[in-house]
Short mmCIF file of C-alpha atoms and ligand atoms in Angstrom, two decimals:
data_model
loop_
_atom_site.label_atom_id
_atom_site.label_comp_id
_atom_site.label_asym_id
_atom_site.label_seq_id
_atom_site.Cartn_x
_atom_site.Cartn_y
_atom_site.Cartn_z
CA MET B 1 0.00 0.00 0.00
CA LYS B 2 1.06 3.56 -0.70
CA ASN B 3 1.33 6.07 2.11
CA ILE B 4 -1.10 8.89 1.48
CA TYR B 5 -0.70 12.27 3.15
CA PRO B 6 -2.85 15.40 3.43
CA PRO B 7 -4.29 17.20 1.52
CA ALA B 8 -5.01 14.10 -0.60
CA LYS B 9 -8.63 13.27 -1.39
CA LEU B 10 -10.21 10.34 0.46
CA GLY B 11 -13.43 8.74 -0.75
CA ILE B 12 -16.10 6.93 1.24
CA LEU B 13 -19.08 4.85 0.17
CA GLY B 14 -21.92 5.96 2.41
CA GLY B 15 -22.54 9.22 4.24
CA GLY B 16 -24.54 8.17 7.32
CA GLN B 17 -23.34 8.79 10.87
CA LEU B 18 -20.31 6.54 10.44
CA GLY B 19 -19.33 8.32 7.25
CA SER B 20 -19.93 11.61 8.99
CA MET B 21 -17.62 10.84 11.93
CA PHE B 22 -15.04 9.49 9.45
CA THR B 23 -15.27 12.74 7.49
CA LEU B 24 -14.70 14.85 10.61
CA ALA B 25 -11.64 12.78 11.53
CA ALA B 26 -10.20 13.02 8.01
CA LYS B 27 -10.87 16.76 7.70
CA THR B 28 -9.25 17.38 11.08
CA MET B 29 -6.11 15.67 9.79
CA GLY B 30 -6.10 17.85 6.67
CA TYR B 31 -7.46 15.43 4.08
CA GLN B 32 -10.21 16.29 1.62
CA VAL B 33 -13.25 14.03 1.65
CA VAL B 34 -15.56 12.87 -1.13
CA VAL B 35 -18.75 11.11 0.00
CA LEU B 36 -20.99 8.98 -2.21
CA ASP B 37 -24.53 8.73 -0.84
CA PRO B 38 -27.91 8.91 -2.58
CA ASP B 39 -29.50 10.90 0.30
CA VAL B 40 -29.35 14.69 -0.23
CA ALA B 41 -29.46 15.07 3.56
CA ALA B 42 -26.74 12.49 4.33
CA PRO B 43 -25.10 13.38 7.69
CA ALA B 44 -21.59 13.33 6.17
CA ALA B 45 -22.61 15.91 3.56
CA ARG B 46 -22.47 18.49 6.38
CA PHE B 47 -18.68 18.22 6.45
CA ALA B 48 -17.51 16.64 3.17
CA ASP B 49 -15.73 18.66 0.48
CA VAL B 50 -17.75 16.90 -2.19
CA HIS B 51 -21.04 15.01 -1.88
CA LEU B 52 -21.71 12.77 -4.87
CA CYS B 53 -25.45 12.39 -4.50
CA ALA B 54 -26.19 9.21 -6.43
CA PRO B 55 -26.94 5.50 -6.00
CA PHE B 56 -24.00 3.30 -4.95
CA ASP B 57 -23.90 1.54 -8.31
CA ASN B 58 -23.86 4.71 -10.42
CA GLN B 59 -20.90 4.13 -12.75
CA ALA B 60 -20.20 7.82 -13.44
CA GLU B 61 -20.09 8.66 -9.72
CA LEU B 62 -18.03 5.57 -8.90
CA PHE B 63 -15.58 6.83 -11.53
CA GLN B 64 -15.44 10.15 -9.65
CA LEU B 65 -14.78 8.30 -6.41
CA ALA B 66 -12.00 6.33 -8.08
CA GLN B 67 -10.15 9.64 -8.61
CA CYS B 68 -9.56 9.76 -4.83
CA SER B 69 -6.18 8.62 -3.51
CA ALA B 70 -7.90 6.02 -1.31
CA VAL B 71 -11.45 4.76 -0.84
CA THR B 72 -13.22 3.09 2.08
CA THR B 73 -16.79 2.26 3.11
CA GLU B 74 -19.02 3.03 6.08
CA PHE B 75 -21.27 0.01 5.68
CA GLU B 76 -21.24 -3.56 4.42
CA ASN B 77 -24.29 -3.42 2.20
CA VAL B 78 -22.43 -1.84 -0.70
CA SER B 79 -21.74 -3.87 -3.79
CA ALA B 80 -18.59 -5.87 -3.07
CA GLN B 81 -18.13 -5.92 -6.84
CA ALA B 82 -18.09 -2.11 -6.95
CA MET B 83 -15.32 -2.21 -4.33
CA LEU B 84 -13.35 -4.76 -6.36
CA ASP B 85 -13.75 -2.55 -9.44
CA LEU B 86 -12.63 0.54 -7.52
CA ALA B 87 -9.59 -1.40 -6.31
CA LYS B 88 -8.38 -1.66 -9.92
CA GLN B 89 -8.18 2.13 -10.03
CA THR B 90 -7.25 3.26 -6.53
CA GLN B 91 -6.30 2.06 -3.04
CA VAL B 92 -9.35 0.43 -1.43
CA SER B 93 -9.75 -0.85 2.11
CA PRO B 94 -11.23 -3.02 3.45
CA SER B 95 -11.08 -5.36 0.48
CA GLY B 96 -14.20 -6.20 -1.53
CA ALA B 97 -13.57 -9.81 -0.48
CA SER B 98 -13.82 -8.96 3.24
CA VAL B 99 -16.97 -6.92 2.62
CA ALA B 100 -18.53 -9.79 0.65
CA ILE B 101 -18.07 -12.07 3.67
CA ALA B 102 -19.38 -9.58 6.22
CA GLN B 103 -22.51 -8.78 4.19
CA ASN B 104 -23.78 -12.34 4.10
CA ARG B 105 -24.52 -14.21 7.35
CA ILE B 106 -24.10 -17.60 5.69
CA LEU B 107 -20.65 -16.81 4.30
CA GLU B 108 -19.73 -15.00 7.50
CA LYS B 109 -20.58 -17.88 9.82
CA SER B 110 -18.99 -20.60 7.71
CA TRP B 111 -15.93 -18.43 7.40
CA ILE B 112 -15.73 -17.76 11.16
CA ARG B 113 -15.87 -21.51 11.75
CA ARG B 114 -13.17 -22.12 9.16
CA ALA B 115 -11.00 -19.70 11.14
CA GLY B 116 -11.36 -22.16 14.03
CA LEU B 117 -13.80 -20.08 16.08
CA GLU B 118 -17.21 -20.87 17.49
CA THR B 119 -20.55 -19.43 16.35
CA VAL B 120 -24.07 -19.90 17.65
CA PRO B 121 -25.54 -23.24 16.45
CA TYR B 122 -27.30 -22.49 13.15
CA ARG B 123 -28.68 -23.94 9.94
CA GLU B 124 -28.93 -22.38 6.51
CA ILE B 125 -32.39 -22.07 5.02
CA ASN B 126 -32.30 -21.68 1.26
CA GLY B 127 -35.79 -22.97 0.43
CA VAL B 128 -38.98 -24.38 2.00
CA GLN B 129 -37.53 -27.88 1.48
CA ASP B 130 -34.95 -27.05 4.21
CA ILE B 131 -37.70 -26.68 6.83
CA ASP B 132 -38.26 -30.03 8.51
CA ALA B 133 -37.79 -31.90 11.79
CA HIS B 134 -33.99 -31.59 11.47
CA LEU B 135 -34.41 -28.00 12.60
CA LEU B 136 -36.14 -28.85 15.90
CA PRO B 137 -32.86 -28.74 17.89
CA TYR B 138 -32.49 -25.10 16.73
CA LEU B 139 -35.78 -24.02 18.31
CA PRO B 140 -36.54 -21.73 19.97
CA GLY B 141 -34.50 -19.74 17.52
CA ILE B 142 -34.17 -16.61 15.45
CA LEU B 143 -34.66 -16.51 11.70
CA LYS B 144 -32.33 -13.94 10.16
CA THR B 145 -32.15 -12.98 6.52
CA ALA B 146 -28.67 -13.75 5.18
CA THR B 147 -28.24 -10.25 3.81
CA LEU B 148 -29.35 -6.66 4.46
CA GLY B 149 -30.19 -7.06 8.17
CA TYR B 150 -29.13 -4.46 10.73
CA ASP B 151 -30.32 -3.22 14.13
CA GLY B 152 -32.45 -6.37 14.52
CA LYS B 153 -34.19 -5.81 11.17
CA GLY B 154 -34.85 -8.91 9.09
CA GLN B 155 -35.10 -11.05 12.24
CA THR B 156 -37.99 -13.06 13.68
CA ARG B 157 -38.14 -15.14 16.85
CA ILE B 158 -39.39 -18.65 16.12
CA SER B 159 -40.67 -21.36 18.45
CA ALA B 160 -42.29 -23.89 16.07
CA LEU B 161 -41.77 -25.17 12.51
CA GLU B 162 -45.08 -23.72 11.37
CA GLU B 163 -44.00 -20.27 12.56
CA LEU B 164 -40.75 -20.76 10.72
CA ARG B 165 -42.59 -21.52 7.45
CA GLU B 166 -44.68 -18.38 7.88
CA ALA B 167 -41.74 -16.17 8.75
CA PHE B 168 -39.71 -17.55 5.83
CA SER B 169 -42.59 -16.85 3.50
CA ARG B 170 -42.90 -13.29 4.87
CA VAL B 171 -39.29 -12.63 3.81
CA ASN B 172 -40.16 -13.98 0.33
CA HIS B 173 -38.01 -17.10 0.73
CA VAL B 174 -34.71 -15.22 0.51
CA PRO B 175 -31.74 -17.18 1.92
CA CYS B 176 -31.76 -17.14 5.74
CA VAL B 177 -30.10 -18.63 8.77
CA LEU B 178 -31.98 -20.15 11.66
CA GLU B 179 -29.97 -19.54 14.82
CA LYS B 180 -30.63 -21.24 18.08
CA LEU B 181 -31.61 -18.74 20.77
CA VAL B 182 -28.66 -18.90 23.14
CA ASP B 183 -28.44 -18.20 26.85
CA LEU B 184 -26.79 -14.79 26.64
CA ARG B 185 -25.01 -13.74 29.81
CA ALA B 186 -23.41 -10.72 28.17
CA GLU B 187 -22.45 -9.29 24.82
CA VAL B 188 -19.06 -7.85 23.99
CA SER B 189 -17.44 -6.43 20.91
CA VAL B 190 -13.85 -5.79 19.99
CA ILE B 191 -12.67 -3.30 17.42
CA VAL B 192 -9.44 -4.25 15.70
CA CYS B 193 -7.21 -2.10 13.54
CA ARG B 194 -4.98 -3.81 11.01
CA SER B 195 -2.64 -2.18 8.50
CA GLY B 196 -1.66 -3.38 5.04
CA ASP B 197 1.62 -4.74 6.40
CA GLY B 198 -0.12 -6.67 9.18
CA GLN B 199 0.41 -4.37 12.17
CA VAL B 200 -2.48 -4.72 14.59
CA ALA B 201 -4.03 -2.96 17.56
CA ALA B 202 -7.24 -3.83 19.40
CA TYR B 203 -9.42 -1.65 21.60
CA ASP B 204 -10.55 -2.91 24.98
CA PRO B 205 -13.77 -4.92 24.62
CA ALA B 206 -17.03 -3.03 25.07
CA GLU B 207 -19.89 -4.50 27.12
CA ASN B 208 -23.00 -4.01 25.03
CA HIS B 209 -26.63 -3.74 26.12
CA HIS B 210 -29.41 -3.88 23.54
CA GLY B 211 -33.07 -2.94 23.48
CA ASN B 212 -35.29 -4.42 20.74
CA GLY B 213 -32.21 -5.71 18.89
CA ILE B 214 -30.68 -2.22 18.77
CA LEU B 215 -27.56 -1.24 20.70
CA ALA B 216 -28.53 0.96 23.64
CA TYR B 217 -25.38 1.22 25.82
CA SER B 218 -21.70 0.30 25.46
CA ILE B 219 -19.65 0.23 28.66
CA VAL B 220 -15.86 0.20 28.75
CA PRO B 221 -14.07 -1.39 30.46
CA ALA B 222 -16.50 -4.32 30.25
CA ARG B 223 -17.44 -5.63 33.69
CA LEU B 224 -16.40 -9.21 32.93
CA PRO B 225 -13.48 -11.43 33.99
CA GLU B 226 -10.10 -10.31 32.66
CA THR B 227 -9.37 -13.75 31.15
CA LEU B 228 -12.52 -13.54 29.07
CA LEU B 229 -11.65 -10.06 27.86
CA VAL B 230 -8.16 -11.15 26.85
CA GLN B 231 -9.70 -14.06 24.97
CA ALA B 232 -12.18 -11.76 23.21
CA LYS B 233 -9.32 -9.60 21.95
CA GLN B 234 -7.46 -12.70 20.75
CA ILE B 235 -10.51 -13.90 18.83
CA ALA B 236 -10.91 -10.55 17.10
CA LEU B 237 -7.22 -10.39 16.19
CA LYS B 238 -7.35 -13.95 14.89
CA LEU B 239 -10.27 -13.07 12.61
CA ALA B 240 -8.52 -9.96 11.30
CA ASP B 241 -5.38 -11.96 10.50
CA ALA B 242 -7.34 -14.81 8.90
CA LEU B 243 -9.07 -12.29 6.59
CA ASP B 244 -5.78 -10.51 5.88
CA TYR B 245 -7.95 -7.57 6.79
CA VAL B 246 -6.96 -3.95 6.20
CA GLY B 247 -8.84 -1.27 8.11
CA VAL B 248 -11.14 -1.19 11.12
CA LEU B 249 -12.98 -4.44 11.88
CA ALA B 250 -15.63 -4.89 14.57
CA VAL B 251 -16.27 -8.33 16.02
CA GLU B 252 -19.48 -8.90 18.03
CA MET B 253 -19.43 -11.78 20.49
CA PHE B 254 -21.89 -13.49 22.82
CA VAL B 255 -20.90 -14.67 26.29
CA VAL B 256 -22.96 -17.81 26.95
CA GLY B 257 -23.53 -20.31 29.74
CA ASP B 258 -22.15 -20.62 33.24
CA ASP B 259 -18.63 -21.15 31.94
CA GLY B 260 -18.74 -17.90 29.95
CA ARG B 261 -17.97 -19.29 26.51
CA LEU B 262 -17.37 -16.76 23.72
CA LEU B 263 -19.28 -17.26 20.48
CA VAL B 264 -18.70 -14.96 17.52
CA ASN B 265 -22.01 -13.36 16.49
CA GLU B 266 -21.10 -11.20 13.54
CA ILE B 267 -18.42 -8.96 12.09
CA ALA B 268 -18.62 -5.50 10.59
CA PRO B 269 -15.98 -4.36 8.08
CA ARG B 270 -15.93 -0.79 9.39
CA PRO B 271 -16.09 1.29 12.56
CA HIS B 272 -18.96 0.18 14.80
CA ASN B 273 -21.59 1.75 17.02
CA SER B 274 -19.99 0.05 20.03
CA GLY B 275 -16.78 1.96 19.28
CA HIS B 276 -18.19 5.48 19.36
CA HIS B 277 -16.75 5.97 22.84
CA THR B 278 -13.27 5.86 21.26
CA ILE B 279 -13.83 9.47 20.09
CA ASP B 280 -14.03 10.85 23.62
CA ALA B 281 -12.39 8.17 25.77
CA CYS B 282 -9.45 6.70 23.83
CA ALA B 283 -6.06 7.90 22.66
CA ALA B 284 -7.22 7.64 19.04
CA SER B 285 -10.75 7.18 17.73
CA GLN B 286 -11.91 4.34 15.50
CA PHE B 287 -12.51 6.93 12.76
CA GLN B 288 -8.96 8.29 12.96
CA GLN B 289 -7.85 4.67 12.65
CA GLN B 290 -9.97 4.19 9.52
CA VAL B 291 -8.31 7.25 7.97
CA ARG B 292 -4.81 6.10 8.94
CA LEU B 293 -5.24 2.51 7.77
CA MET B 294 -6.72 3.40 4.37
CA CYS B 295 -3.76 5.75 3.91
CA GLY B 296 -1.19 3.00 4.49
CA LEU B 297 -0.27 4.27 7.98
CA PRO B 298 0.15 2.06 11.06
CA PRO B 299 -2.61 1.78 13.70
CA ALA B 300 -2.51 4.46 16.40
CA ASP B 301 -2.64 3.89 20.16
CA THR B 302 -5.97 2.30 21.16
CA ARG B 303 -5.53 2.95 24.88
CA LEU B 304 -8.61 3.70 26.98
CA LEU B 305 -8.05 6.99 28.84
CA SER B 306 -11.14 6.87 31.03
CA ALA B 307 -13.91 4.51 32.00
CA CYS B 308 -16.96 5.44 29.96
CA CYS B 309 -20.41 4.58 28.74
CA MET B 310 -21.85 5.39 25.33
CA ALA B 311 -25.64 5.74 25.06
CA ASN B 312 -27.49 5.78 21.76
CA ILE B 313 -30.09 8.43 21.07
CA LEU B 314 -32.90 6.94 18.98
CA GLY B 315 -35.71 8.69 17.15
CA ASP B 316 -38.14 7.37 19.80
CA LEU B 317 -37.02 10.22 22.05
CA TRP B 318 -38.56 12.84 19.80
CA ARG B 319 -42.10 13.77 20.75
CA ALA B 320 -45.02 13.09 18.41
CA ASP B 321 -45.14 16.77 17.41
CA GLY B 322 -41.52 16.40 16.24
CA SER B 323 -40.08 18.61 18.99
CA GLU B 324 -36.57 17.88 20.26
CA PRO B 325 -35.67 15.91 23.38
CA ASP B 326 -34.57 18.00 26.33
CA TRP B 327 -30.81 18.27 25.77
CA SER B 328 -30.14 20.34 28.89
CA ALA B 329 -29.04 17.59 31.29
CA VAL B 330 -26.58 15.99 28.84
CA LEU B 331 -25.14 19.35 27.79
CA GLU B 332 -24.82 20.65 31.33
CA HIS B 333 -22.99 17.54 32.55
CA PRO B 334 -19.23 18.25 32.56
CA ARG B 335 -18.24 14.69 31.62
CA ALA B 336 -20.87 13.98 28.94
CA HIS B 337 -20.13 14.45 25.24
CA LEU B 338 -23.08 14.89 22.90
CA HIS B 339 -22.94 13.84 19.24
CA LEU B 340 -25.95 14.52 17.01
CA TYR B 341 -25.91 13.28 13.44
CA GLY B 342 -28.06 16.00 11.89
CA LYS B 343 -30.76 13.64 10.60
CA ALA B 344 -33.98 15.49 9.83
CA GLU B 345 -36.52 12.71 10.37
CA PRO B 346 -36.59 11.19 13.86
CA ARG B 347 -38.21 7.79 13.12
CA PRO B 348 -38.57 5.24 15.95
CA GLY B 349 -35.50 2.98 16.10
CA ARG B 350 -33.46 5.38 13.96
CA LYS B 351 -30.05 6.30 15.33
CA MET B 352 -30.12 10.09 15.66
CA GLY B 353 -27.07 10.56 17.84
CA HIS B 354 -25.23 9.30 20.91
CA PHE B 355 -23.53 10.63 24.01
CA THR B 356 -20.56 9.35 25.92
CA VAL B 357 -20.15 9.79 29.66
CA LEU B 358 -16.69 9.59 31.22
CA ALA B 359 -16.43 8.55 34.86
CA ASP B 360 -14.04 7.10 37.41
CA THR B 361 -15.53 3.61 37.08
CA ALA B 362 -17.55 1.71 34.49
CA ASP B 363 -20.43 1.33 36.97
CA GLU B 364 -20.58 5.05 37.59
CA ALA B 365 -20.43 5.80 33.84
CA TYR B 366 -23.34 3.40 33.18
CA GLN B 367 -25.46 4.80 36.03
CA THR B 368 -24.89 8.37 34.88
CA ALA B 369 -25.59 7.52 31.23
CA ARG B 370 -28.88 5.85 32.18
CA GLU B 371 -29.88 8.79 34.31
CA LEU B 372 -29.02 11.30 31.55
CA HIS B 373 -30.88 9.15 29.02
CA ARG B 374 -33.97 9.21 31.24
CA ARG B 375 -33.71 12.99 31.46
CA LEU B 376 -33.84 13.22 27.62
CA GLN B 377 -37.35 11.76 27.76
CA ALA B 378 -38.53 13.96 30.60
CA LYS B 379 -40.91 16.93 30.21
P1 ADP S 1 -27.87 -7.11 13.66
O1 ADP S 1 -27.21 -7.36 12.35
O2 ADP S 1 -29.22 -6.53 13.51
O3 ADP S 1 -26.98 -6.40 14.63
P2 ADP S 1 -27.52 -9.46 15.35
O4 ADP S 1 -27.40 -10.82 14.78
O5 ADP S 1 -26.28 -8.86 15.90
O6 ADP S 1 -28.17 -8.55 14.21
O7 ADP S 1 -28.65 -9.47 16.46
C1 ADP S 1 -29.02 -8.32 17.20
C2 ADP S 1 -29.14 -8.66 18.68
O8 ADP S 1 -30.15 -9.67 18.90
C3 ADP S 1 -27.88 -9.28 19.28
O9 ADP S 1 -26.94 -8.28 19.62
C4 ADP S 1 -28.47 -10.03 20.46
O10 ADP S 1 -28.79 -9.16 21.53
C5 ADP S 1 -29.77 -10.58 19.92
N1 ADP S 1 -29.52 -11.94 19.33
C6 ADP S 1 -29.19 -12.17 18.06
N2 ADP S 1 -29.01 -13.49 17.81
C7 ADP S 1 -29.24 -14.13 18.97
C8 ADP S 1 -29.23 -15.51 19.37
N3 ADP S 1 -28.94 -16.49 18.52
N4 ADP S 1 -29.52 -15.79 20.67
C9 ADP S 1 -29.83 -14.80 21.55
N5 ADP S 1 -29.86 -13.49 21.23
C10 ADP S 1 -29.58 -13.13 19.97
MG1 MG S 2 -25.29 -7.10 15.54
#
């Protein structure tokens, strides 16, 4: 990989909140940023030098993006082929091959297992003929579409074969996985940074709490045994090496059973919601890392500088008349950092922003974040 320095142009596929925080990091370092996103109101368009407002498969705009010195992506549901094509013209990370794996749960799981790591017990469902008594050991379970799922979308809880047939029909028989519902004791994620020449750095694992399948809080350091956290980092690094990955990779894991076994849930070939605390609580943010790694530079220090808790701000917090949540408590708190993504439409379940609370301990950070989150709803 070539080393790329400011004021070179960097391109990104996608201009949502991840693209927006990437753009801020890149601009701060003196790079120019070109964002491709079909939404005129894409959050990253607030900061980018150029917003190519077009579909992700628009050949003319992809050609424009290819004029950048390096290109990356903010999400996995881009065409992996488009990324492979871009890679013929400019420096692209992560690779189209890594994105192709991360965007398909079937490929992803079989690939995680090939890397010698454990996943939740699952079966592929490619057609109605796959639904029979062989699946009973996987119930109760969750049917997940193989592609295009996020924030719990494309998922249905299943307790009987008949329900499974109905749910499969509701998703129009697209390829799916049926996962056994596992006894989750905790969820953790590790964000790994890996450069083109194989240098790696991993952030401390985040302890993640979800509501309705959507991340609600990430607490760091995770309040789990040190041995388990060391193991979680090793798993994430192993996956990054096995993929010969370049860039920022997030690995979500489940902690199951009394013995606290780690199962790999899914990977994301990009910065992750559970890594937003790295902006305010770590030596370098996951977005600075994305900039560095796509530019051929080594990973920066991932060190955690303070215990913290990140809380997501969803569209549910906006009142029916569209008026804003009460920001006063978060803004007045001296150790809370508010990030709003500038999205106009506050739909339920939509990620509108987040805040990160720094504290002396993880417990205190979590308590404060929950209290401040409650105060957003008040009035
Ligand atoms: P998404 O792509 O929407 O993030 P995930 O597969 O990560 O989908 O599922 C979202 C959340 O749903 C998980 O973080 C976890 O809380 C819960 N979940 C998913 N799969 C299982 C499972 N097999 N057993 C128990 N809980 C699960
Ligand atoms: Mg997930």
